[in-house]
Structures are given as C-alpha cells and as structure tokens.
PDB file of C-alpha atoms in Angstrom:
ATOM      1  CA  MET A   1    -129.082 143.605 -16.330  1.00  0.00           C
ATOM      2  CA  ASN A   2    -125.968 142.302 -18.050  1.00  0.00           C
ATOM      3  CA  VAL A   3    -122.549 143.489 -16.913  1.00  0.00           C
ATOM      4  CA  PRO A   4    -120.486 145.119 -19.706  1.00  0.00           C
ATOM      5  CA  ALA A   5    -117.839 142.718 -20.969  1.00  0.00           C
ATOM      6  CA  SER A   6    -115.083 145.219 -20.189  1.00  0.00           C
ATOM      7  CA  VAL A   7    -115.670 144.839 -16.426  1.00  0.00           C
ATOM      8  CA  ASP A   8    -116.724 141.192 -16.302  1.00  0.00           C
ATOM      9  CA  PRO A   9    -113.668 139.127 -15.263  1.00  0.00           C
ATOM     10  CA  SER A  10    -115.304 135.936 -16.540  1.00  0.00           C
ATOM     11  CA  LYS A  11    -114.967 137.362 -20.081  1.00  0.00           C
ATOM     12  CA  ASP A  12    -111.238 138.151 -19.878  1.00  0.00           C
ATOM     13  CA  GLN A  13    -110.157 135.021 -21.747  1.00  0.00           C
ATOM     14  CA  THR A  14    -112.714 135.527 -24.523  1.00  0.00           C
ATOM     15  CA  ARG A  15    -111.636 139.158 -24.934  1.00  0.00           C
ATOM     16  CA  SER A  16    -107.980 138.136 -24.989  1.00  0.00           C
ATOM     17  CA  ASP A  17    -108.581 135.368 -27.545  1.00  0.00           C
ATOM     18  CA  LEU A  18    -110.525 137.675 -29.861  1.00  0.00           C
ATOM     19  CA  CYS A  19    -107.844 140.371 -29.657  1.00  0.00           C
ATOM     20  CA  ALA A  20    -105.176 137.773 -30.488  1.00  0.00           C
ATOM     21  CA  PHE A  21    -107.294 136.619 -33.440  1.00  0.00           C
ATOM     22  CA  LEU A  22    -107.617 140.239 -34.639  1.00  0.00           C
ATOM     23  CA  GLN A  23    -103.837 140.588 -34.398  1.00  0.00           C
ATOM     24  CA  LYS A  24    -103.382 137.412 -36.441  1.00  0.00           C
ATOM     25  CA  LEU A  25    -105.924 138.511 -39.072  1.00  0.00           C
ATOM     26  CA  GLY A  26    -104.364 141.950 -39.347  1.00  0.00           C
ATOM     27  CA  ILE A  27    -100.929 140.451 -39.901  1.00  0.00           C
ATOM     28  CA  ARG A  28    -102.292 138.039 -42.519  1.00  0.00           C
ATOM     29  CA  LEU A  29    -103.936 140.999 -44.287  1.00  0.00           C
ATOM     30  CA  ASN A  30    -100.651 142.995 -44.167  1.00  0.00           C
ATOM     31  CA  MET A  31    -102.221 145.739 -42.062  1.00  0.00           C
ATOM     32  CA  PRO A  32     -99.978 148.167 -40.184  1.00  0.00           C
ATOM     33  CA  GLN A  33     -99.715 147.502 -36.440  1.00  0.00           C
ATOM     34  CA  ILE A  34    -101.331 150.863 -35.689  1.00  0.00           C
ATOM     35  CA  THR A  35    -104.467 149.757 -37.577  1.00  0.00           C
ATOM     36  CA  ILE A  36    -104.659 146.507 -35.634  1.00  0.00           C
ATOM     37  CA  ALA A  37    -104.144 148.357 -32.350  1.00  0.00           C
ATOM     38  CA  SER A  38    -106.924 150.807 -33.249  1.00  0.00           C
ATOM     39  CA  ALA A  39    -109.289 147.919 -33.983  1.00  0.00           C
ATOM     40  CA  ILE A  40    -108.555 146.412 -30.575  1.00  0.00           C
ATOM     41  CA  VAL A  41    -109.170 149.760 -28.857  1.00  0.00           C
ATOM     42  CA  PHE A  42    -112.501 150.137 -30.701  1.00  0.00           C
ATOM     43  CA  PHE A  43    -113.447 146.610 -29.640  1.00  0.00           C
ATOM     44  CA  HIS A  44    -112.726 147.361 -25.971  1.00  0.00           C
ATOM     45  CA  ARG A  45    -114.578 150.701 -26.126  1.00  0.00           C
ATOM     46  CA  PHE A  46    -117.620 149.034 -27.665  1.00  0.00           C
ATOM     47  CA  PHE A  47    -117.772 146.445 -24.907  1.00  0.00           C
ATOM     48  CA  CYS A  48    -117.639 149.123 -22.215  1.00  0.00           C
ATOM     49  CA  LYS A  49    -121.318 149.519 -23.089  1.00  0.00           C
ATOM     50  CA  TYR A  50    -122.437 145.996 -23.976  1.00  0.00           C
ATOM     51  CA  SER A  51    -122.025 142.493 -22.627  1.00  0.00           C
ATOM     52  CA  PHE A  52    -121.067 139.563 -24.835  1.00  0.00           C
ATOM     53  CA  GLU A  53    -124.592 138.250 -24.352  1.00  0.00           C
ATOM     54  CA  GLU A  54    -126.085 141.429 -25.831  1.00  0.00           C
ATOM     55  CA  GLN A  55    -123.808 141.679 -28.858  1.00  0.00           C
ATOM     56  CA  PRO A  56    -121.882 138.883 -30.610  1.00  0.00           C
ATOM     57  CA  PRO A  57    -118.231 139.622 -29.844  1.00  0.00           C
ATOM     58  CA  GLU A  58    -116.804 137.873 -32.891  1.00  0.00           C
ATOM     59  CA  SER A  59    -118.696 139.873 -35.503  1.00  0.00           C
ATOM     60  CA  VAL A  60    -118.092 143.093 -33.543  1.00  0.00           C
ATOM     61  CA  ALA A  61    -114.351 142.324 -33.521  1.00  0.00           C
ATOM     62  CA  PHE A  62    -114.265 141.843 -37.308  1.00  0.00           C
ATOM     63  CA  ALA A  63    -116.301 145.019 -37.803  1.00  0.00           C
ATOM     64  CA  CYS A  64    -113.777 146.900 -35.631  1.00  0.00           C
ATOM     65  CA  LEU A  65    -110.907 145.640 -37.789  1.00  0.00           C
ATOM     66  CA  PHE A  66    -112.742 146.645 -40.966  1.00  0.00           C
ATOM     67  CA  LEU A  67    -113.554 150.092 -39.541  1.00  0.00           C
ATOM     68  CA  ALA A  68    -109.996 150.652 -38.263  1.00  0.00           C
ATOM     69  CA  SER A  69    -108.614 149.836 -41.709  1.00  0.00           C
ATOM     70  CA  LYS A  70    -110.634 152.738 -43.115  1.00  0.00           C
ATOM     71  CA  ILE A  71    -109.896 155.178 -40.307  1.00  0.00           C
ATOM     72  CA  GLU A  72    -106.151 154.511 -40.293  1.00  0.00           C
ATOM     73  CA  GLU A  73    -106.078 154.820 -44.091  1.00  0.00           C
ATOM     74  CA  SER A  74    -104.990 151.265 -44.738  1.00  0.00           C
ATOM     75  CA  PRO A  75    -108.232 149.945 -46.215  1.00  0.00           C
ATOM     76  CA  VAL A  76    -108.833 146.265 -46.735  1.00  0.00           C
ATOM     77  CA  ARG A  77    -111.592 144.870 -48.906  1.00  0.00           C
ATOM     78  CA  LEU A  78    -114.416 143.289 -46.938  1.00  0.00           C
ATOM     79  CA  LYS A  79    -114.166 140.216 -49.149  1.00  0.00           C
ATOM     80  CA  ASP A  80    -110.480 139.786 -48.244  1.00  0.00           C
ATOM     81  CA  LEU A  81    -111.265 140.181 -44.542  1.00  0.00           C
ATOM     82  CA  ILE A  82    -114.004 137.543 -44.672  1.00  0.00           C
ATOM     83  CA  PHE A  83    -111.956 135.099 -46.753  1.00  0.00           C
ATOM     84  CA  THR A  84    -108.928 135.443 -44.476  1.00  0.00           C
ATOM     85  CA  MET A  85    -111.091 135.032 -41.377  1.00  0.00           C
ATOM     86  CA  LEU A  86    -112.699 131.881 -42.781  1.00  0.00           C
ATOM     87  CA  VAL A  87    -109.319 130.406 -43.773  1.00  0.00           C
ATOM     88  CA  GLU A  88    -107.979 131.098 -40.263  1.00  0.00           C
ATOM     89  CA  LYS A  89    -111.003 129.258 -38.866  1.00  0.00           C
ATOM     90  CA  GLY A  90    -110.151 126.244 -41.034  1.00  0.00           C
ATOM     91  CA  LYS A  91    -112.975 126.741 -43.524  1.00  0.00           C
ATOM     92  CA  THR A  92    -112.930 126.940 -47.302  1.00  0.00           C
ATOM     93  CA  PRO A  93    -114.229 130.353 -48.364  1.00  0.00           C
ATOM     94  CA  LYS A  94    -116.488 130.630 -51.379  1.00  0.00           C
ATOM     95  CA  ALA A  95    -117.642 133.915 -52.860  1.00  0.00           C
ATOM     96  CA  GLU A  96    -121.391 134.300 -52.971  1.00  0.00           C
ATOM     97  CA  SER A  97    -121.930 131.399 -50.543  1.00  0.00           C
ATOM     98  CA  ALA A  98    -124.585 131.745 -47.860  1.00  0.00           C
ATOM     99  CA  GLU A  99    -121.911 131.898 -45.159  1.00  0.00           C
ATOM    100  CA  TYR A 100    -119.979 134.624 -47.003  1.00  0.00           C
ATOM    101  CA  GLU A 101    -123.145 136.677 -47.495  1.00  0.00           C
ATOM    102  CA  TRP A 102    -124.106 136.262 -43.819  1.00  0.00           C
ATOM    103  CA  TRP A 103    -120.699 137.506 -42.658  1.00  0.00           C
ATOM    104  CA  ARG A 104    -120.774 140.398 -45.130  1.00  0.00           C
ATOM    105  CA  ARG A 105    -124.158 141.611 -43.875  1.00  0.00           C
ATOM    106  CA  GLU A 106    -123.236 140.967 -40.228  1.00  0.00           C
ATOM    107  CA  ILE A 107    -119.943 142.882 -40.374  1.00  0.00           C
ATOM    108  CA  LEU A 108    -121.540 145.855 -42.142  1.00  0.00           C
ATOM    109  CA  LYS A 109    -124.388 145.915 -39.609  1.00  0.00           C
ATOM    110  CA  LYS A 110    -121.967 145.711 -36.666  1.00  0.00           C
ATOM    111  CA  GLU A 111    -119.793 148.415 -38.215  1.00  0.00           C
ATOM    112  CA  ARG A 112    -122.773 150.785 -38.013  1.00  0.00           C
ATOM    113  CA  ASN A 113    -123.356 149.726 -34.400  1.00  0.00           C
ATOM    114  CA  VAL A 114    -119.708 150.387 -33.530  1.00  0.00           C
ATOM    115  CA  LEU A 115    -119.842 153.816 -35.176  1.00  0.00           C
ATOM    116  CA  GLN A 116    -122.947 154.657 -33.184  1.00  0.00           C
ATOM    117  CA  ILE A 117    -121.587 153.435 -29.837  1.00  0.00           C
ATOM    118  CA  LEU A 118    -118.235 155.170 -30.336  1.00  0.00           C
ATOM    119  CA  GLY A 119    -120.086 158.350 -31.236  1.00  0.00           C
ATOM    120  CA  PHE A 120    -117.827 158.663 -34.280  1.00  0.00           C
ATOM    121  CA  ASP A 121    -114.947 159.439 -31.878  1.00  0.00           C
ATOM    122  CA  PHE A 122    -111.874 157.808 -33.385  1.00  0.00           C
ATOM    123  CA  GLN A 123    -109.236 159.703 -31.420  1.00  0.00           C
ATOM    124  CA  ILE A 124    -106.706 157.262 -30.031  1.00  0.00           C
ATOM    125  CA  GLU A 125    -103.380 158.235 -28.577  1.00  0.00           C
ATOM    126  CA  HIS A 126    -101.247 155.186 -29.163  1.00  0.00           C
ATOM    127  CA  PRO A 127     -98.093 154.925 -27.045  1.00  0.00           C
ATOM    128  CA  TYR A 128     -95.932 153.584 -29.886  1.00  0.00           C
ATOM    129  CA  ALA A 129     -94.378 156.847 -31.118  1.00  0.00           C
ATOM    130  CA  ASN A 130     -93.370 157.893 -27.598  1.00  0.00           C
ATOM    131  CA  MET A 131     -92.061 154.423 -26.857  1.00  0.00           C
ATOM    132  CA  LEU A 132     -89.857 154.348 -29.962  1.00  0.00           C
ATOM    133  CA  THR A 133     -88.489 157.809 -29.134  1.00  0.00           C
ATOM    134  CA  LYS A 134     -87.541 156.635 -25.639  1.00  0.00           C
ATOM    135  CA  VAL A 135     -85.908 153.465 -26.988  1.00  0.00           C
ATOM    136  CA  LYS A 136     -83.774 155.535 -29.381  1.00  0.00           C
ATOM    137  CA  GLN A 137     -82.735 157.809 -26.503  1.00  0.00           C
ATOM    138  CA  LEU A 138     -81.306 154.822 -24.635  1.00  0.00           C
ATOM    139  CA  GLN A 139     -78.393 154.747 -27.088  1.00  0.00           C
ATOM    140  CA  ASN A 140     -78.269 151.002 -26.809  1.00  0.00           C
ATOM    141  CA  ASP A 141     -76.298 149.057 -29.425  1.00  0.00           C
ATOM    142  CA  ASN A 142     -79.313 146.853 -29.997  1.00  0.00           C
ATOM    143  CA  HIS A 143     -81.904 149.632 -30.169  1.00  0.00           C
ATOM    144  CA  LYS A 144     -83.543 148.066 -33.251  1.00  0.00           C
ATOM    145  CA  ILE A 145     -83.994 144.739 -31.452  1.00  0.00           C
ATOM    146  CA  LEU A 146     -85.199 146.528 -28.325  1.00  0.00           C
ATOM    147  CA  ALA A 147     -87.695 148.577 -30.349  1.00  0.00           C
ATOM    148  CA  GLN A 148     -88.974 145.433 -32.092  1.00  0.00           C
ATOM    149  CA  PHE A 149     -89.357 143.671 -28.743  1.00  0.00           C
ATOM    150  CA  ALA A 150     -91.111 146.656 -27.146  1.00  0.00           C
ATOM    151  CA  TRP A 151     -93.514 147.006 -30.062  1.00  0.00           C
TER     152      TRP A 151
END
C-alpha cells in the first residue's frame, strides 16, 4: 500500500516544487492570487488520498490550476495553460502537436479525477481577507507594504 503524498515526508520537496511552479504559472497567466491558492489547496486535498506513484503529480497540479480558474471565475483557456507551462519548461509549444494533444487530454482527464476525489466540494476559507483586515487595523504607516509582504 502506498502512503498518501500528503503524509509522506520524502515527497515534501516535490510537493513544494510543484506548488511553486503553479504559483509561477498562475502569475504568468495573470490569474488572481486567490485562484492560485485554490489550485494549491485542491492539489493538497487530492494527494491526501493518493500517492505520487499512483497519480502523476504534475498533470494533477495543472488540472487543479485549470479547475480553480473556473471555480474562482477567472477562467483561462486550456491552450494558454499548456503553452505557458511548456514555455516555462523551456520547450517550444506548437498547437496540434502530439505533445500538446497529450497534455490537453491528460489535464482534462485529471480534472475529472480531481472533481471526483474532491467530491465537488470547492469550499475553501482562505485567510487573506482576515489577514488584510488585521493589517489595516494596525494603523501602521506602511500598511500597504506590510499587506503586500503578508500576502
């Protein structure tokens, strides 16, 4: 039996690297931070059930970003997600190439898996709104800088 990736300390670096890559992709795609954060939460929830050996973490991560863009009402085209991901990996994206088609099918398949595993439960209580309220209450001269740093 494989240990879920969320409790396997040997997978911490892989999880961290993929979350950082999702953050980078989301920024490149001009996604709001809340969308990126939701994708990362979905990714972690998914891997509470599966190990990285059972499900490919990279395609699940991209599927989570694609799904979060829809749920948080900041949709991104799948083509743009794939092209940006390939560029970030140092590849030259080509529409209708075999690699593009493979990623398209893989992300859509993993999106269905994520939906199933999450049980269509997309409720996430992000701490950002509360955090920004608290920062404003500090009445600090640099509250904008502090808020940016805390975010």
